[in-house]
Coordinates of C-alpha atoms (C1' of nucleotides) in Angstrom, one line a residue:
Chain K
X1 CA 0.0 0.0 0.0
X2 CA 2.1 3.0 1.2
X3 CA -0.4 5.7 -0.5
X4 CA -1.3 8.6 1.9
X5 CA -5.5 8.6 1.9
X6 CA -5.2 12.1 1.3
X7 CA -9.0 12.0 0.0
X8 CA -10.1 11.2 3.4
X9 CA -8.9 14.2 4.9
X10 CA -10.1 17.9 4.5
X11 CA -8.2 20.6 2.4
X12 CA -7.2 21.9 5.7
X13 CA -5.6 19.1 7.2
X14 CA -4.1 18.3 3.4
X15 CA -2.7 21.4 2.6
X16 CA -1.0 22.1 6.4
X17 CA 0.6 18.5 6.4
X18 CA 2.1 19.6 3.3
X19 CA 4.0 22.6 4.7
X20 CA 4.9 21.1 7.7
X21 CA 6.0 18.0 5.3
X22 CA 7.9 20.7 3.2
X23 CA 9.5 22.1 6.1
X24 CA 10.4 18.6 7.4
X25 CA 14.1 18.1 6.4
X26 CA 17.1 19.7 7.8
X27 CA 18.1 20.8 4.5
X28 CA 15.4 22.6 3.5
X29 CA 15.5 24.2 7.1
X30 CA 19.1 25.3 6.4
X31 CA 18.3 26.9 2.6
X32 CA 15.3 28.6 5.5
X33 CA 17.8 29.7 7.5
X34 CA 19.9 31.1 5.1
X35 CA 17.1 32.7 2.5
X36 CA 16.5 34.8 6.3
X37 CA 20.4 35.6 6.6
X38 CA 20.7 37.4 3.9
X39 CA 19.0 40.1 1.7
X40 CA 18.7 38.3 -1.6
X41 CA 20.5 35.0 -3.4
X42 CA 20.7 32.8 -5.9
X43 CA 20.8 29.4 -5.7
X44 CA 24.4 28.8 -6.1
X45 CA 24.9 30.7 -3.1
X46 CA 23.3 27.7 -1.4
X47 CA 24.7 24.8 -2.9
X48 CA 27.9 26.1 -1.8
X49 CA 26.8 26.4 2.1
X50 CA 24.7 23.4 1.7
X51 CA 27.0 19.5 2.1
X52 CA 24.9 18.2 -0.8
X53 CA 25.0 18.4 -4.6
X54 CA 23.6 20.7 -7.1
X55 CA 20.8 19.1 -8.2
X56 CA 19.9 17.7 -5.1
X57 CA 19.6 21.5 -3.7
X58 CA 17.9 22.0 -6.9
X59 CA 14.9 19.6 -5.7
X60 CA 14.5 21.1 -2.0
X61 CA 14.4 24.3 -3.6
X62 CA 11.6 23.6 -5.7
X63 CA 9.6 21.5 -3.0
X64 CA 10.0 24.6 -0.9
X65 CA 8.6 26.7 -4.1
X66 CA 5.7 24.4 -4.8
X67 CA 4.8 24.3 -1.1
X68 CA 4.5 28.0 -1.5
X69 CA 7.4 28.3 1.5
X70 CA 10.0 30.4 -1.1
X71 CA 9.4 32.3 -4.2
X72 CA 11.8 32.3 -7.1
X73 CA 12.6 35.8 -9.8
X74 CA 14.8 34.7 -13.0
X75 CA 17.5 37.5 -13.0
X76 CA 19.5 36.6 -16.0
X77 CA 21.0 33.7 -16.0
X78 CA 20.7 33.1 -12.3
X79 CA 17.5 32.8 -9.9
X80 CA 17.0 34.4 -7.0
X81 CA 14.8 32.9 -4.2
X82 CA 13.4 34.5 -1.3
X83 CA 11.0 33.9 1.5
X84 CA 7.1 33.6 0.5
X85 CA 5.4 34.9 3.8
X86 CA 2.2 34.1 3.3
X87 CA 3.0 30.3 3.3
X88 CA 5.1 30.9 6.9
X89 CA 1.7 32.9 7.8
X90 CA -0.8 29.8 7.3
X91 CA 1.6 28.1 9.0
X92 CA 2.5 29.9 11.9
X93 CA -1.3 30.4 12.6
X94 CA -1.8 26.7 13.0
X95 CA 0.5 26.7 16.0
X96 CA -1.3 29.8 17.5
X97 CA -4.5 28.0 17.2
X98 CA -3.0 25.3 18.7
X99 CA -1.0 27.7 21.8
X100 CA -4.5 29.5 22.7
X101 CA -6.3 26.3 22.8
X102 CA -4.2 24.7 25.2
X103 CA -4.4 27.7 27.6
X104 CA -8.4 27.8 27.4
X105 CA -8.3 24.0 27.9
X106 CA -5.8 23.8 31.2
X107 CA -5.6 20.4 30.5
X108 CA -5.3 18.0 33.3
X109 CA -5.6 14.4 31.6
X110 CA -1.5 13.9 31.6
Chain X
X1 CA 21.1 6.6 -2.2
X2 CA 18.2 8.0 -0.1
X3 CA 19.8 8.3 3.1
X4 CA 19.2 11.6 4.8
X5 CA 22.8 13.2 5.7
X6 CA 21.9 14.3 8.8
X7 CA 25.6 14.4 10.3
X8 CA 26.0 17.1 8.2
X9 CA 23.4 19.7 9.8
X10 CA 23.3 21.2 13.0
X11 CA 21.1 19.4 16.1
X12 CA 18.8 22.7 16.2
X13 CA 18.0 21.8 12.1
X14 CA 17.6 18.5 12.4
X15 CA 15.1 18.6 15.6
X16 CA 12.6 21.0 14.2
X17 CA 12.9 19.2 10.8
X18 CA 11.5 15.9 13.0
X19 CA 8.7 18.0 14.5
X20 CA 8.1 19.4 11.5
X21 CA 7.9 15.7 9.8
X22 CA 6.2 14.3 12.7
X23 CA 3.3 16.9 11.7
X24 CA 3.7 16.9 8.0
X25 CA 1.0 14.1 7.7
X26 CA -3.0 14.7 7.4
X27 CA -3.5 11.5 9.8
X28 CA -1.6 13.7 12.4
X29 CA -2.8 16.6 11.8
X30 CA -6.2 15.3 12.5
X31 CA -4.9 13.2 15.7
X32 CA -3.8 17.0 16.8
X33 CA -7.2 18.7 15.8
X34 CA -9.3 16.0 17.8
X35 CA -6.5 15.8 21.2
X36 CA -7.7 19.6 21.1
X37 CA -11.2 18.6 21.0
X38 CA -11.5 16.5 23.7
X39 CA -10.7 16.5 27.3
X40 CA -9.4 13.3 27.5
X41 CA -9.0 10.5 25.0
X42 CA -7.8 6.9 24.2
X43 CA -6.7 5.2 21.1
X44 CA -10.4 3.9 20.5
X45 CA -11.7 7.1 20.2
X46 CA -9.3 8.3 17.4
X47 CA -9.6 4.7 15.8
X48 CA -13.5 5.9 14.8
X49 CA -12.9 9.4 14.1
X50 CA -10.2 8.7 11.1
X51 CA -10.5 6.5 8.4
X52 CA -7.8 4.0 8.8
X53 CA -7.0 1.2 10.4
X54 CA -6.5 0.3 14.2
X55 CA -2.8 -0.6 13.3
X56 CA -2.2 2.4 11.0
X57 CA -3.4 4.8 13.9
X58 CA -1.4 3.3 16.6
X59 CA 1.5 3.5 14.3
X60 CA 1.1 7.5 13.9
X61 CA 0.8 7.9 17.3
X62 CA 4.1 6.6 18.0
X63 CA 5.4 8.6 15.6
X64 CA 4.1 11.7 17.7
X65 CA 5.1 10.3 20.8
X66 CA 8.6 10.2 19.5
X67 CA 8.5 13.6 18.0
X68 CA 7.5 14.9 21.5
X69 CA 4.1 15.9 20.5
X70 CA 2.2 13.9 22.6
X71 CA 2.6 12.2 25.3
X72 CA 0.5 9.5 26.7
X73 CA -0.7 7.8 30.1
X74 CA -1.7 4.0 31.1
X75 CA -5.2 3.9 32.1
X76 CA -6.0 0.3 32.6
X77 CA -6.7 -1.5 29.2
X78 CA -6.8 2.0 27.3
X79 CA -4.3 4.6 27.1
X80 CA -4.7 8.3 27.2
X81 CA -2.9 10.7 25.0
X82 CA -2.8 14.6 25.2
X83 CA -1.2 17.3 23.7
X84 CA 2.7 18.0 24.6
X85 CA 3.1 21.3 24.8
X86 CA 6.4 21.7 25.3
X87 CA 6.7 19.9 21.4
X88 CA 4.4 22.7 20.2
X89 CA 6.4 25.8 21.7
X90 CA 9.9 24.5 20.3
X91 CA 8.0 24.5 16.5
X92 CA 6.2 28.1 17.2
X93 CA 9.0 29.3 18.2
X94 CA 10.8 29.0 14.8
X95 CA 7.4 30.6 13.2
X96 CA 8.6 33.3 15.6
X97 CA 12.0 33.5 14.9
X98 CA 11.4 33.5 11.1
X99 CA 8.1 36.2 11.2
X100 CA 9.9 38.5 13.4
X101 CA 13.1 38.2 10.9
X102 CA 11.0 38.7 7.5
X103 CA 9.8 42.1 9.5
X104 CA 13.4 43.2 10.3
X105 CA 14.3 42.7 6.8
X106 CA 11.7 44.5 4.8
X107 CA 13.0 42.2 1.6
X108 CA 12.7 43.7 -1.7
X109 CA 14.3 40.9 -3.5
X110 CA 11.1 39.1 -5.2
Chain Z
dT1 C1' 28.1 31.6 -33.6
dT2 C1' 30.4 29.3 -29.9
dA3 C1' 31.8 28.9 -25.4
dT4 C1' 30.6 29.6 -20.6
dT5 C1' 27.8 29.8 -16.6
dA6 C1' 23.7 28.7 -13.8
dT7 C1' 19.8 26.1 -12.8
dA8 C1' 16.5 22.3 -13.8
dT9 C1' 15.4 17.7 -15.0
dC10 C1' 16.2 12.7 -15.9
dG11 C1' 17.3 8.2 -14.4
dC12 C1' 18.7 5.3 -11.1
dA13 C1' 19.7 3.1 -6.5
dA14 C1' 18.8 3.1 -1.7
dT15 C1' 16.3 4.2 2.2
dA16 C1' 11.8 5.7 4.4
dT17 C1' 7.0 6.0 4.9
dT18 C1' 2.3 4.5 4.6
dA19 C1' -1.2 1.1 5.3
dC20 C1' -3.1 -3.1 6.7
dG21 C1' -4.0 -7.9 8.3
dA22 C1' -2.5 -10.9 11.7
dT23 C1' -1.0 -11.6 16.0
dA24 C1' 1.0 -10.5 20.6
dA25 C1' 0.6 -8.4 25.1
dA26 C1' -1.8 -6.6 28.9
dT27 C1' -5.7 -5.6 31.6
dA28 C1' -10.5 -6.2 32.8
dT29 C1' -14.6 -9.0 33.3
dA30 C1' -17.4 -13.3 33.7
Chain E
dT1 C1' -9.2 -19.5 35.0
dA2 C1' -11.1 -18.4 30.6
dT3 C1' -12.8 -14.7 27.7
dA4 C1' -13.3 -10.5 26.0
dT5 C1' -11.3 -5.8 25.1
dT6 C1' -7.8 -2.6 24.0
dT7 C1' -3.4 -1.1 22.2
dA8 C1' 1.2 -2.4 20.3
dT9 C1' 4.1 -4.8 17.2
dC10 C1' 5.3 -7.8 13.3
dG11 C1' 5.5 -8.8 8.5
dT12 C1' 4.7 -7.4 4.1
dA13 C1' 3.6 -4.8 -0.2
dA14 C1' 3.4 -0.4 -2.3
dT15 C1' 4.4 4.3 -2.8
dA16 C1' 7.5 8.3 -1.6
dT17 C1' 11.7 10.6 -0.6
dT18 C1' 16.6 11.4 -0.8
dG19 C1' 20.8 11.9 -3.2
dC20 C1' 23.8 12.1 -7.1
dG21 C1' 25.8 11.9 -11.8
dA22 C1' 24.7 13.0 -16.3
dT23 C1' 22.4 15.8 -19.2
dA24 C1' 19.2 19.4 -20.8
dT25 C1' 17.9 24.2 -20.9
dA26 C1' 18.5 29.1 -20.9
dA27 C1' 20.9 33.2 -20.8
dT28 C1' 25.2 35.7 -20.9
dA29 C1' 30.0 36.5 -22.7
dA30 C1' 33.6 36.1 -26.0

DNA sequence: TTATTATATCGCAATATTACGATAAATATA
DNA sequence: TATATTTATCGTAATATTGCGATATAATAA
């Protein structure tokens, strides 16, 4: 089997998991990291700070894109990625939904 | 290959990359939602409320349980779980970190 | 036009995840 | 003790992800 029952879930639940899921790889934290270090860059920036390939950069870079994490402007022959805050935004909201209903709830069960 | 090179990233990157897997799955994701909903709960309760399998449920628990998501308490036959908070803050806290960053930055870049 | 440079994609091999039925383990009940 | 009930684990099959070398693509420079 192995094959995610995505169509049993709501958009909601689909299209967080998939950030988080995007977000869920200490490479794709580093490019993250270093996309918030500095004011603009292209991707050979990171492959050079990245320990991994070319094209395997390449590939987190564009899972980050599609997730809608990073955005990407073709500036000649390079292409220069940057933050997308509006995917961070759905994101981070989850986990304040998440903060205020644990301190209306006080939960005592563990 | 396929082997994640984890040596190769710092402990910080690699911790919230596993809570950031750990919640990177719609299953989860709805585990989350319904620990929020409830007071109290056991593995039976979830077991009706998604649409998988006994075995498949139990499995993603673990996987939160590991993560430090949730944690859970013998209660005779049946087990409670609840919400982890302490799991939570670490991953909010990056949402923090990166919000509070993109406003320090004002980036004109894309 | 012909390099050169920068990024993306293809193809492959290896590991990881997802899902489930079957079964084990542990506690409660008759 | 025997039987149910509840959750965990095992084994297995299928899909997904990771990583890289090789190659394609696109734009600049000579």
């Amino acid at each position: 089997m192995g094959l995610t029952k995505s169509a049993q879930f709501t958009d909601a639940q689909n299209e967080l998991s998939a950030l988080a899921k995007a977000i869920g790889h200490p490479a794709r934290i580093a490019i993250i990291e270093y996309l918030l270090s500095v004011d603009t860059c292209i991707c050979g920036d990171i492959v050079e700070v990245l320990p991994l390939a070319q094209a395997t950069v390449s590939q987190h870079l564009k899972e980050l894109k599609n997730a809608g994490l990073i955005k990407g402007n073709i500036e000649g022959t390079a292409i220069c990625y940057c933050i997308d805050e509006k995917g961070f935004e759905r994101t981070k909201s989850f986990f304040d939904y998440v903060m205020v209903s644990l301190q209306n709830k006080r939960n005592e069960c563990c």
